[in-house]
């Protein structure tokens, strides 16, 4: 197996006496979707915040293409090719698609003026590549649907050089049809072959539809991992519930 | 119908629809109505040669501070210290001109008085911004503290050093100092020269102004000609130019530059802006310094125009600035606003506040009734715009 684009070894994070992550290993390969599953409070958010450079790990190491990498700021992470699409998408609702697309990385001419036409065109073309034809890049993001916003955030991360795309519950809080749209977008990104995706979700069906590799977190530790081939439906369910057996739960419920 | 997507549901709008939906359209319409009403109600006096100069002077004053307040509001913060900052800056400049530079550095030139004052006000602006971003407290309360603090400091300093809360009878610096002249002198003299030339040409060899039917209208005043048939008004107050410069630069920054993008983003969704690498705190601190700069320009134009200062100068100006920003279409919650709208708002509010001088029969307090009314209407209109953009309507 080729060296993964990103490898995480023994990652630990403590907030004072509280251990949020207790030694997590993870591999992300280009062209693969790696589903990261776990219950609320399992440490998913802490993990992605470390990968995105928001938090620094207490122990453990991140390797990018085999070389150790330390992210002190979100900028470091993004320079190393980690693109994070947060649940709130980091979008400014009142501002246009283009202005959001280039937020913080605006194209300027020699006089410091924004190259609005060029930016409009790039935003439009990049979004078209992964799914939606956006007729009007001057439209405010607030008027877009949740799925379109997700696409915008993903297109932005890819355009600015993401080699690992972290998607934090991209399908939650969306309608059924929009969820399918986002999955299609993820599939398109996967098909490019040069980008690895970390797909965080609560939804077992979505992860089965699209993921190549699975990692299950519970209480800050990896409680199981595998690939599409090695894991079956029931096993995924069991691990998602934090390792509890469905049968046990049924028994418990019956005894109440 | 598989290829049908969500963006198809967004009807493309005609030019007219787009124009009607612009944030500044409301303030533009109100402005036009006010201008026409004032033309008629004042028997053209509000727009004769002197009337225009006086109106533009007050409009420019409002416009300068409202621009600062509006941009800060777009970035999601308030500054209630603008009025006190005006008083402070005016006091500082007049006191240095009268009593010399601090620490016995000798006589103050207008330039030195201005620069030292600007250094102080910018530092205070920086400090206010620093306190707001570091504490995470509402800028409303932090700047309210500075409203009292600086007004108090201004009065106390006046009494300690000057024994009186007023300074008057300073020499007319405009005559010798080019610097005092560009702040307090007159500008755009060519405009009034041309107006006078036109007036001469229209009245040449005629006696028609005297024979016109409507007695209440002074046709010579409308033609920039005084009773001795000389040029009546020479130019606008210099603050007109400063208002135009500040507004133009603000418009350019907000609509055409990266910094403008960052300012909008800071007020819209601070966390999103930060996640995308926008230095949110620096943007805010910089804008508190910008409002301090606008207040200082306001004060400097006043001091060098009238050669006086008073501890009460600038009182309530922070509220006028905020009101004009809102009337101009700026959202109280930040992230949205238009410099052009603020220009229209300043013209509207300036004209109405001055209207009593041209229509003596009305009670001046109607100005506040009017301002309260359009402010309320503007808040509702702005809220509607915000809801439409964020998908509420």
Coordinates of C-alpha atoms in Angstrom, one line a residue:
Chain A
X1 CA 0.0 0.0 0.0
X2 CA 1.3 3.4 -0.9
X3 CA 2.1 5.9 1.8
X4 CA -1.1 7.8 2.7
X5 CA -1.2 11.5 2.1
X6 CA -1.9 12.1 5.7
X7 CA -1.2 9.8 8.6
X8 CA -2.0 10.5 12.3
X9 CA -0.2 8.6 15.0
X10 CA -1.1 8.4 18.7
X11 CA -2.8 11.8 18.7
X12 CA -3.8 12.9 22.3
X13 CA -5.5 16.0 23.5
X14 CA -6.1 17.0 27.1
X15 CA -8.0 20.0 28.2
X16 CA -6.8 20.3 31.8
X17 CA -7.8 17.1 33.5
X18 CA -10.1 16.1 30.7
X19 CA -8.8 13.8 28.1
X20 CA -10.7 14.6 24.9
X21 CA -8.5 12.3 22.7
X22 CA -6.6 9.4 24.0
X23 CA -4.3 8.2 21.2
X24 CA -5.9 8.2 17.8
X25 CA -4.5 6.7 14.6
X26 CA -5.8 7.6 11.3
X27 CA -4.8 7.3 7.6
X28 CA -6.2 9.3 4.7
X29 CA -5.3 8.2 1.2
X30 CA -5.8 10.3 -1.9
X31 CA -9.0 9.4 -3.8
X32 CA -10.6 7.8 -0.8
X33 CA -13.4 8.7 1.5
X34 CA -12.6 7.9 5.1
X35 CA -15.7 7.9 7.2
X36 CA -15.2 9.0 10.8
X37 CA -18.1 7.9 12.9
X38 CA -18.9 8.1 16.6
X39 CA -21.5 9.3 19.0
X40 CA -21.7 12.8 20.4
X41 CA -18.7 13.6 22.6
X42 CA -16.6 10.8 21.0
X43 CA -13.9 13.3 20.2
X44 CA -14.6 13.8 16.5
X45 CA -14.7 17.6 16.7
X46 CA -11.5 17.7 18.8
X47 CA -9.8 15.5 16.2
X48 CA -10.7 17.7 13.2
X49 CA -9.9 20.8 15.1
X50 CA -6.4 19.5 15.6
X51 CA -6.1 18.5 12.0
X52 CA -7.3 21.9 11.0
X53 CA -4.7 23.6 13.2
X54 CA -7.2 25.2 15.6
X55 CA -6.0 23.1 18.6
X56 CA -2.5 21.8 19.1
X57 CA -2.2 18.1 20.2
X58 CA -0.9 17.3 23.7
X59 CA 0.9 14.3 22.2
X60 CA 1.2 12.4 19.0
X61 CA 2.2 13.4 15.5
X62 CA 0.6 14.3 12.2
X63 CA 2.5 13.2 9.0
X64 CA 1.9 14.8 5.6
X65 CA 3.3 12.6 2.8
X66 CA 5.4 10.8 5.4
X67 CA 6.9 14.0 6.9
X68 CA 6.1 15.2 10.4
X69 CA 3.9 18.4 10.3
X70 CA 3.0 20.7 13.1
X71 CA 0.1 23.1 12.6
X72 CA 0.2 26.1 14.9
X73 CA -2.6 28.0 13.1
X74 CA -5.4 27.2 10.7
X75 CA -3.2 28.9 8.1
X76 CA -0.4 26.3 8.6
X77 CA -2.9 23.5 8.1
X78 CA -4.4 25.0 5.0
X79 CA -0.9 25.5 3.6
X80 CA -0.2 21.8 4.1
X81 CA -3.3 21.0 2.1
X82 CA -5.8 20.4 4.8
X83 CA -9.2 22.0 3.9
X84 CA -11.8 22.0 6.6
X85 CA -15.5 22.5 5.8
X86 CA -17.1 23.1 9.2
X87 CA -20.6 22.4 10.0
X88 CA -21.5 26.1 10.0
X89 CA -19.5 26.2 6.7
X90 CA -17.7 29.5 7.7
X91 CA -19.9 31.5 5.2
X92 CA -21.1 35.0 5.4
X93 CA -24.7 35.0 4.6
X94 CA -25.1 38.6 3.6
X95 CA -22.2 38.5 1.2
X96 CA -22.1 37.3 -2.4
X97 CA -21.0 33.8 -3.5
X98 CA -17.8 35.3 -5.0
X99 CA -16.9 37.3 -2.0
X100 CA -17.4 34.2 0.2
X101 CA -15.5 32.0 -2.2
X102 CA -12.4 34.3 -2.0
X103 CA -12.8 35.4 1.6
X104 CA -9.3 36.0 3.0
X105 CA -7.6 35.1 -0.3
X106 CA -9.0 37.8 -2.6
X107 CA -7.4 38.4 -6.0
X108 CA -6.0 41.9 -6.3
X109 CA -4.5 43.8 -9.0
X110 CA -1.4 46.0 -8.8
X111 CA -3.4 48.8 -7.2
X112 CA -4.9 46.6 -4.5
X113 CA -8.3 46.5 -6.2
X114 CA -10.3 43.4 -6.3
X115 CA -10.5 41.6 -9.6
X116 CA -14.2 41.1 -9.3
X117 CA -14.9 39.8 -12.8
X118 CA -12.1 37.2 -12.7
X119 CA -13.2 36.1 -9.2
X120 CA -16.9 35.8 -10.4
X121 CA -15.8 33.6 -13.2
X122 CA -13.6 31.3 -11.1
X123 CA -16.2 30.9 -8.4
X124 CA -18.8 30.0 -11.1
X125 CA -16.5 27.6 -12.9
X126 CA -15.3 25.9 -9.7
X127 CA -18.8 25.3 -8.5
X128 CA -19.9 24.0 -11.8
X129 CA -17.0 21.4 -11.7
X130 CA -18.4 19.7 -8.6
X131 CA -22.0 20.0 -9.2
X132 CA -24.0 23.2 -9.4
X133 CA -24.4 25.7 -12.2
X134 CA -24.6 29.0 -10.4
X135 CA -26.0 31.6 -12.8
X136 CA -25.3 34.5 -10.5
X137 CA -22.2 34.7 -8.4
X138 CA -23.2 38.0 -7.0
X139 CA -26.2 36.4 -5.3
X140 CA -26.0 36.5 -1.5
X141 CA -25.2 33.2 0.2
X142 CA -28.2 33.7 2.5
X143 CA -30.5 33.0 -0.5
X144 CA -28.8 29.7 -1.2
X145 CA -30.1 26.3 0.0
X146 CA -28.1 24.3 2.5
X147 CA -26.9 21.9 -0.2
X148 CA -25.7 24.7 -2.4
X149 CA -23.8 26.3 0.6
X150 CA -22.1 23.0 1.3
X151 CA -21.0 22.8 -2.4
X152 CA -19.7 26.3 -2.2
X153 CA -17.6 25.5 0.9
X154 CA -16.3 22.4 -0.7
X155 CA -15.5 24.0 -4.0
X156 CA -13.7 26.8 -2.1
X157 CA -11.6 24.3 -0.1
X158 CA -10.6 22.4 -3.2
X159 CA -9.8 25.5 -5.3
X160 CA -7.4 26.7 -2.6
X161 CA -5.4 23.5 -2.7
X162 CA -7.0 21.1 -0.3
X163 CA -5.5 17.6 -0.6
X164 CA -7.3 16.4 2.4
X165 CA -10.9 17.6 2.7
X166 CA -12.5 17.4 6.1
X167 CA -16.3 17.5 5.9
X168 CA -17.9 17.9 9.3
X169 CA -21.4 16.3 9.1
X170 CA -22.1 17.7 5.7
X171 CA -25.4 15.9 5.4
X172 CA -26.9 16.8 8.7
X173 CA -29.6 19.4 8.8
X174 CA -30.4 19.0 5.2
X175 CA -33.4 17.6 3.4
X176 CA -33.4 14.2 1.9
X177 CA -32.8 15.4 -1.6
X178 CA -30.1 17.8 -0.7
X179 CA -28.3 15.1 1.2
X180 CA -28.2 13.1 -2.0
X181 CA -26.8 16.1 -3.8
X182 CA -24.0 16.5 -1.2
X183 CA -23.2 12.8 -1.5
X184 CA -23.0 13.2 -5.3
X185 CA -20.6 16.2 -4.8
X186 CA -18.4 14.1 -2.5
X187 CA -18.4 11.3 -5.0
X188 CA -17.3 13.7 -7.7
X189 CA -14.4 15.0 -5.5
X190 CA -13.5 11.4 -4.8
X191 CA -13.4 10.5 -8.5
X192 CA -10.8 13.2 -9.1
X193 CA -8.4 10.8 -7.4
X194 CA -6.1 13.4 -5.9
X195 CA -8.0 14.4 -2.8
X196 CA -8.6 12.4 0.3
X197 CA -11.8 13.0 2.2
X198 CA -12.5 12.7 5.9
X199 CA -16.3 12.3 6.1
X200 CA -17.8 12.8 9.5
X201 CA -21.3 11.7 9.9
X202 CA -23.9 10.2 12.1
X203 CA -25.6 8.5 9.3
X204 CA -24.7 4.9 8.7
X205 CA -26.4 4.7 5.3
X206 CA -24.5 7.7 4.0
X207 CA -21.2 6.3 5.2
X208 CA -21.9 2.9 3.6
X209 CA -22.9 4.5 0.3
X210 CA -19.7 6.5 -0.1
X211 CA -16.9 5.5 2.2
X212 CA -13.9 3.3 1.4
X213 CA -12.5 3.2 5.0
X214 CA -14.1 3.6 8.4
X215 CA -12.9 4.7 11.8
X216 CA -15.1 4.6 14.8
X217 CA -14.4 6.8 17.8
X218 CA -15.9 6.5 21.3
X219 CA -14.9 8.4 24.4
X220 CA -11.7 9.7 22.7
X221 CA -10.4 6.3 21.4
X222 CA -10.6 4.3 18.3
X223 CA -12.9 1.4 19.0
X224 CA -12.9 -0.1 15.5
X225 CA -11.8 0.4 12.0
X226 CA -12.0 -1.3 8.6
X227 CA -12.8 -1.0 5.0
X228 CA -16.0 -1.2 3.0
X229 CA -15.2 -4.9 2.4
X230 CA -14.3 -6.0 5.9
X231 CA -17.2 -4.4 7.8
X232 CA -20.7 -5.5 7.6
X233 CA -23.9 -3.6 8.3
X234 CA -24.4 -4.9 11.8
X235 CA -20.8 -4.3 12.8
X236 CA -21.0 -0.7 11.7
X237 CA -24.2 -0.2 13.7
X238 CA -22.7 -1.7 16.7
X239 CA -19.5 0.4 16.5
X240 CA -21.5 3.6 15.9
X241 CA -23.4 3.0 19.1
X242 CA -20.1 3.1 20.9
X243 CA -19.6 -0.6 20.9
X244 CA -22.9 -1.5 22.6
X245 CA -24.6 -4.6 21.4
X246 CA -28.0 -4.0 19.9
X247 CA -29.1 -7.2 21.6
X248 CA -28.0 -5.9 25.0
X249 CA -29.9 -2.7 24.4
X250 CA -33.0 -4.5 23.4
X251 CA -32.8 -6.4 26.6
X252 CA -32.3 -3.3 28.7
X253 CA -35.2 -1.6 27.0
X254 CA -37.4 -4.5 27.6
X255 CA -36.6 -4.6 31.3
X256 CA -37.5 -0.9 31.9
Chain B
X1 CA -36.5 16.9 -15.2
X2 CA -33.4 15.4 -13.6
X3 CA -31.2 18.3 -14.5
X4 CA -33.4 20.9 -12.9
X5 CA -31.5 22.4 -10.0
X6 CA -32.1 24.9 -7.2
X7 CA -30.5 27.8 -8.9
X8 CA -33.1 27.6 -11.6
X9 CA -35.7 28.7 -9.1
X10 CA -34.0 32.0 -8.6
X11 CA -35.6 34.3 -11.2
X12 CA -33.1 36.6 -12.8
X13 CA -34.1 40.2 -12.1
X14 CA -34.4 43.1 -14.5
X15 CA -32.4 46.2 -14.1
X16 CA -35.3 48.0 -12.5
X17 CA -35.9 45.2 -10.0
X18 CA -32.2 45.2 -9.0
X19 CA -32.3 49.0 -8.6
X20 CA -35.4 48.9 -6.5
X21 CA -33.8 46.4 -4.2
X22 CA -30.6 48.3 -3.6
X23 CA -30.1 49.2 0.0
X24 CA -29.7 52.9 -0.7
X25 CA -32.8 53.3 -2.7
X26 CA -35.0 54.2 0.3
X27 CA -32.7 57.0 1.4
X28 CA -32.4 58.2 -2.1
X29 CA -36.1 58.6 -2.5
X30 CA -36.5 60.4 0.8
X31 CA -33.6 62.7 -0.1
X32 CA -35.2 63.7 -3.4
X33 CA -38.6 64.3 -1.7
X34 CA -36.9 66.5 0.9
X35 CA -34.9 68.5 -1.6
X36 CA -38.1 69.2 -3.7
X37 CA -40.1 70.1 -0.6
X38 CA -37.4 72.4 0.7
X39 CA -37.1 74.1 -2.6
X40 CA -40.8 75.0 -2.6
X41 CA -41.2 75.7 1.2
X42 CA -38.3 78.0 1.4
X43 CA -39.1 80.0 -1.7
X44 CA -35.8 78.7 -3.1
X45 CA -33.8 80.3 -0.3
X46 CA -32.4 77.0 0.9
X47 CA -30.7 76.6 -2.5
X48 CA -29.6 80.1 -3.4
X49 CA -25.9 80.9 -3.3
X50 CA -25.6 81.3 0.5
X51 CA -28.3 78.7 1.4
X52 CA -26.5 76.0 -0.5
X53 CA -23.2 76.9 1.2
X54 CA -24.8 76.7 4.6
X55 CA -26.7 73.5 3.9
X56 CA -23.6 71.8 2.5
X57 CA -21.6 72.8 5.5
X58 CA -24.0 71.0 7.9
X59 CA -24.4 68.1 5.5
X60 CA -20.6 67.7 5.3
X61 CA -20.3 67.7 9.1
X62 CA -22.9 65.0 9.4
X63 CA -21.5 63.1 6.5
X64 CA -18.0 62.9 7.9
X65 CA -18.9 61.3 11.2
X66 CA -21.7 59.2 9.7
X67 CA -19.2 57.6 7.3
X68 CA -17.1 56.5 10.2
X69 CA -20.0 55.3 12.2
X70 CA -21.5 53.4 9.2
X71 CA -18.3 51.5 8.4
X72 CA -17.8 50.6 12.0
X73 CA -21.5 49.5 12.2
X74 CA -21.0 47.4 9.1
X75 CA -18.2 45.6 11.0
X76 CA -20.7 45.0 13.7
X77 CA -19.7 47.6 16.4
X78 CA -21.0 50.9 17.6
X79 CA -19.1 54.0 18.7
X80 CA -20.9 56.3 21.1
X81 CA -17.8 58.2 21.9
X82 CA -17.8 60.2 18.5
X83 CA -19.4 63.3 20.0
X84 CA -17.1 63.4 23.0
X85 CA -14.2 62.7 20.7
X86 CA -15.2 65.8 18.7
X87 CA -15.2 67.9 21.9
X88 CA -11.9 66.4 23.0
X89 CA -10.2 67.0 19.7
X90 CA -11.5 70.6 19.4
X91 CA -10.4 71.3 23.0
X92 CA -7.0 69.9 22.4
X93 CA -6.4 71.8 19.2
X94 CA -7.7 75.2 20.5
X95 CA -5.9 74.8 23.8
X96 CA -2.5 74.1 22.1
X97 CA -3.1 77.1 19.8
X98 CA -3.9 79.4 22.7
X99 CA -1.5 78.1 25.4
X100 CA 1.3 76.5 23.4
X101 CA 2.4 72.9 22.9
X102 CA 2.5 70.6 25.9
X103 CA 5.7 70.2 28.0
X104 CA 6.9 73.6 27.0
X105 CA 7.7 72.8 23.4
X106 CA 6.8 76.3 22.4
X107 CA 4.2 77.9 20.2
X108 CA 1.8 75.6 18.3
X109 CA 1.4 75.9 14.6
X110 CA -2.0 74.7 13.3
X111 CA -0.2 71.7 11.8
X112 CA 1.5 70.7 15.0
X113 CA -1.8 71.2 17.0
X114 CA -3.6 69.0 14.5
X115 CA -1.0 66.3 14.3
X116 CA -0.6 66.0 18.1
X117 CA -4.3 65.9 18.5
X118 CA -4.8 63.3 15.8
X119 CA -2.1 61.2 17.5
X120 CA -4.0 61.4 20.7
X121 CA -7.4 60.6 19.2
X122 CA -6.1 57.7 17.2
X123 CA -4.5 56.3 20.3
X124 CA -7.8 56.6 22.2
X125 CA -9.6 55.0 19.2
X126 CA -7.0 52.2 19.2
X127 CA -7.5 51.8 23.0
X128 CA -11.3 51.6 22.7
X129 CA -11.0 49.0 20.0
X130 CA -8.5 47.1 22.0
X131 CA -10.7 47.0 25.0
X132 CA -13.7 45.9 22.9
X133 CA -12.0 43.1 21.1
X134 CA -10.0 41.9 24.1
X135 CA -12.9 42.0 26.6
X136 CA -15.5 40.7 24.2
X137 CA -17.8 43.3 25.8
X138 CA -20.5 45.1 23.8
X139 CA -19.0 48.1 22.1
X140 CA -22.2 49.9 23.1
X141 CA -21.2 49.9 26.8
X142 CA -17.5 50.4 26.3
X143 CA -17.9 53.4 24.1
X144 CA -20.7 54.7 26.4
X145 CA -18.1 54.8 29.1
X146 CA -15.8 56.7 26.8
X147 CA -18.6 59.1 26.0
X148 CA -18.7 60.2 29.6
X149 CA -15.0 59.9 30.2
X150 CA -13.9 62.0 27.4
X151 CA -16.5 64.7 27.8
X152 CA -15.5 64.9 31.5
X153 CA -11.8 65.0 30.7
X154 CA -12.5 67.7 28.1
X155 CA -14.3 69.9 30.6
X156 CA -11.8 69.3 33.4
X157 CA -8.9 70.1 31.2
X158 CA -10.6 73.3 30.0
X159 CA -11.2 74.5 33.5
X160 CA -7.7 73.6 34.8
X161 CA -5.7 75.1 32.0
X162 CA -8.0 77.7 30.6
X163 CA -10.3 78.6 33.5
X164 CA -13.2 78.6 31.2
X165 CA -14.9 76.0 29.1
X166 CA -14.7 78.1 26.0
X167 CA -11.9 79.5 23.9
X168 CA -12.7 82.3 21.5
X169 CA -10.8 85.0 19.8
X170 CA -8.0 82.9 18.5
X171 CA -6.2 84.6 15.6
X172 CA -7.5 83.7 12.1
X173 CA -4.9 81.1 11.2
X174 CA -6.4 80.6 7.8
X175 CA -4.8 83.8 6.6
X176 CA -1.2 82.7 7.1
X177 CA -1.3 78.9 7.4
X178 CA -2.1 76.9 4.3
X179 CA -2.8 74.0 6.6
X180 CA -5.4 75.9 8.6
X181 CA -6.8 77.0 5.3
X182 CA -7.4 73.6 3.8
X183 CA -9.3 72.6 7.0
X184 CA -11.2 75.8 7.8
X185 CA -11.0 77.8 4.6
X186 CA -13.1 77.8 1.5
X187 CA -13.0 75.3 -1.4
X188 CA -14.4 74.9 -4.9
X189 CA -14.4 78.7 -5.5
X190 CA -14.6 78.0 -9.2
X191 CA -18.1 76.7 -8.7
X192 CA -19.3 80.0 -7.2
X193 CA -17.3 82.0 -9.7
X194 CA -19.0 80.2 -12.5
X195 CA -22.3 80.7 -10.8
X196 CA -21.6 84.4 -10.6
X197 CA -20.5 84.6 -14.2
X198 CA -23.7 82.9 -15.2
X199 CA -25.7 85.3 -13.1
X200 CA -24.0 88.3 -14.7
X201 CA -24.6 86.9 -18.1
X202 CA -28.3 86.3 -17.4
X203 CA -28.8 89.7 -16.0
X204 CA -26.6 91.7 -18.4
X205 CA -28.4 94.7 -19.7
X206 CA -31.7 93.7 -18.3
X207 CA -33.8 94.8 -15.4
X208 CA -35.8 91.6 -15.4
X209 CA -35.1 90.5 -11.8
X210 CA -36.9 93.5 -10.5
X211 CA -39.9 92.9 -12.8
X212 CA -40.5 89.3 -11.9
X213 CA -43.9 88.4 -10.5
X214 CA -43.1 86.4 -7.3
X215 CA -42.0 89.0 -4.8
X216 CA -40.9 86.5 -2.1
X217 CA -38.1 85.1 -4.3
X218 CA -34.8 87.0 -4.3
X219 CA -33.6 86.3 -7.9
X220 CA -30.3 88.0 -7.4
X221 CA -29.5 85.7 -4.5
X222 CA -30.3 82.8 -6.7
X223 CA -27.7 84.1 -9.2
X224 CA -25.0 84.6 -6.6
X225 CA -25.2 88.3 -6.9
X226 CA -25.4 90.6 -3.9
X227 CA -27.2 93.9 -3.5
X228 CA -24.2 95.9 -4.8
X229 CA -24.2 93.6 -7.8
X230 CA -20.9 91.9 -6.8
X231 CA -20.2 88.3 -6.3
X232 CA -22.0 87.2 -3.2
X233 CA -20.5 83.9 -2.1
X234 CA -16.9 82.9 -2.8
X235 CA -16.8 79.1 -2.0
X236 CA -17.9 76.2 0.0
X237 CA -16.5 75.4 3.5
X238 CA -13.5 73.2 3.3
X239 CA -15.3 70.4 5.2
X240 CA -17.3 69.8 2.0
X241 CA -14.1 68.7 0.3
X242 CA -13.1 66.5 3.3
X243 CA -16.6 64.9 3.3
X244 CA -16.3 64.1 -0.4
X245 CA -12.8 62.7 0.0
X246 CA -13.7 60.6 3.0
X247 CA -16.8 59.3 1.4
X248 CA -15.0 58.5 -1.9
X249 CA -12.2 56.7 -0.2
X250 CA -14.7 54.8 2.0
X251 CA -16.8 53.9 -1.0
X252 CA -13.7 52.7 -2.8
X253 CA -12.5 50.6 0.1
X254 CA -15.8 49.1 0.8
X255 CA -16.7 48.1 -2.7
X256 CA -13.4 47.5 -4.4
X257 CA -10.8 46.3 -2.0
X258 CA -9.8 43.3 0.1
X259 CA -10.1 45.4 3.2
X260 CA -13.7 46.2 2.4
X261 CA -14.4 42.5 1.9
X262 CA -13.0 41.9 5.4
X263 CA -15.0 44.7 7.0
X264 CA -18.3 43.2 5.6
X265 CA -17.2 39.7 6.7
X266 CA -16.3 40.9 10.2
X267 CA -19.7 42.3 10.8
X268 CA -21.6 39.5 9.1
X269 CA -20.2 36.4 10.6
X270 CA -17.1 37.0 12.7
X271 CA -16.2 33.4 13.2
X272 CA -16.6 32.5 9.6
X273 CA -14.3 35.5 8.7
X274 CA -11.8 34.4 11.2
X275 CA -11.8 30.8 10.0
X276 CA -11.0 32.1 6.5
X277 CA -8.0 34.0 7.8
X278 CA -9.5 37.5 8.1
X279 CA -7.8 39.4 11.0
X280 CA -11.1 40.3 12.6
X281 CA -9.7 42.0 15.7
X282 CA -7.3 44.2 13.7
X283 CA -10.2 45.2 11.4
X284 CA -12.3 46.3 14.3
X285 CA -9.5 48.2 16.1
X286 CA -8.7 49.9 12.8
X287 CA -12.3 51.0 12.4
X288 CA -12.5 52.4 15.9
X289 CA -9.4 54.5 14.9
X290 CA -11.2 55.5 11.8
X291 CA -14.2 56.9 13.7
X292 CA -11.7 58.8 15.9
X293 CA -10.1 60.1 12.7
X294 CA -13.5 61.3 11.4
X295 CA -14.3 63.0 14.7
X296 CA -11.0 64.7 14.6
X297 CA -11.6 66.0 11.1
X298 CA -15.0 67.3 12.2
X299 CA -13.4 69.1 15.1
X300 CA -10.4 70.5 13.0
X301 CA -12.7 71.9 10.4
X302 CA -14.8 73.6 13.1
X303 CA -11.8 75.0 15.0
X304 CA -10.0 76.4 12.0
X305 CA -13.3 77.7 10.5
X306 CA -14.5 79.6 13.5
X307 CA -11.3 80.0 15.5
X308 CA -13.2 79.0 18.7
X309 CA -13.8 75.9 20.7
X310 CA -16.2 74.9 23.4
X311 CA -16.4 71.9 25.8
X312 CA -19.9 71.1 24.6
X313 CA -19.0 70.8 21.0
X314 CA -20.1 67.6 19.3
X315 CA -22.7 66.9 21.9
X316 CA -25.2 64.2 20.6
X317 CA -23.2 63.9 17.4
X318 CA -22.6 60.2 18.0
X319 CA -26.4 59.6 17.9
X320 CA -26.8 61.6 14.7
X321 CA -24.0 59.7 13.1
X322 CA -25.6 56.4 14.0
X323 CA -29.1 57.6 12.9
X324 CA -27.7 58.7 9.5
X325 CA -25.9 55.5 9.0
X326 CA -29.2 53.6 9.6
X327 CA -31.2 55.9 7.5
X328 CA -28.6 55.3 4.8
X329 CA -29.4 51.5 4.8
X330 CA -26.7 50.2 7.2
X331 CA -27.8 47.2 9.3
X332 CA -27.7 47.6 13.1
X333 CA -26.5 44.0 13.2
X334 CA -23.6 44.5 10.9
X335 CA -22.5 43.0 7.6
X336 CA -24.4 45.2 5.3
X337 CA -24.5 48.8 4.3
X338 CA -23.8 51.3 1.6
X339 CA -21.6 54.4 1.6
X340 CA -23.8 55.9 -1.1
X341 CA -26.8 55.4 1.2
X342 CA -24.9 57.2 4.0
X343 CA -24.3 60.1 1.6
X344 CA -28.0 60.3 0.8
X345 CA -28.8 60.0 4.5
X346 CA -26.4 62.8 5.5
X347 CA -28.0 65.1 2.8
X348 CA -31.5 64.4 4.0
X349 CA -30.8 64.8 7.7
X350 CA -28.6 67.9 7.1
X351 CA -31.2 69.6 5.0
X352 CA -34.0 69.0 7.5
X353 CA -31.9 70.0 10.5
X354 CA -31.1 73.3 8.8
X355 CA -34.6 73.8 7.3
X356 CA -35.7 76.1 10.2
X357 CA -33.3 78.8 9.0
X358 CA -34.9 78.9 5.6
X359 CA -38.5 78.5 6.7
X360 CA -38.8 80.6 9.9
X361 CA -42.4 79.8 10.4
X362 CA -41.8 76.2 11.4
X363 CA -40.7 75.0 14.8
X364 CA -37.2 73.7 14.8
X365 CA -38.1 70.8 17.0
X366 CA -40.0 69.3 14.0
X367 CA -36.5 68.2 12.9
X368 CA -36.4 65.6 15.7
X369 CA -39.9 64.4 15.0
X370 CA -38.8 63.9 11.4
X371 CA -35.6 62.2 12.3
X372 CA -37.3 59.9 14.7
X373 CA -39.9 59.0 12.0
X374 CA -37.5 58.2 9.2
X375 CA -35.2 56.4 11.6
X376 CA -38.0 54.1 12.5
X377 CA -39.0 53.6 8.9
X378 CA -35.4 52.9 8.0
X379 CA -35.0 50.3 10.7
X380 CA -38.0 48.4 9.4
X381 CA -36.9 48.8 5.8
X382 CA -33.4 47.5 6.6
X383 CA -34.7 44.6 8.6
X384 CA -36.8 43.6 5.6
X385 CA -33.7 43.7 3.4
X386 CA -31.8 41.6 5.9
X387 CA -34.6 39.0 6.0
X388 CA -34.8 38.9 2.3
X389 CA -31.1 38.2 1.9
X390 CA -31.0 35.6 4.7
X391 CA -34.0 33.9 3.2
X392 CA -36.6 35.0 5.7
X393 CA -39.0 36.3 3.1

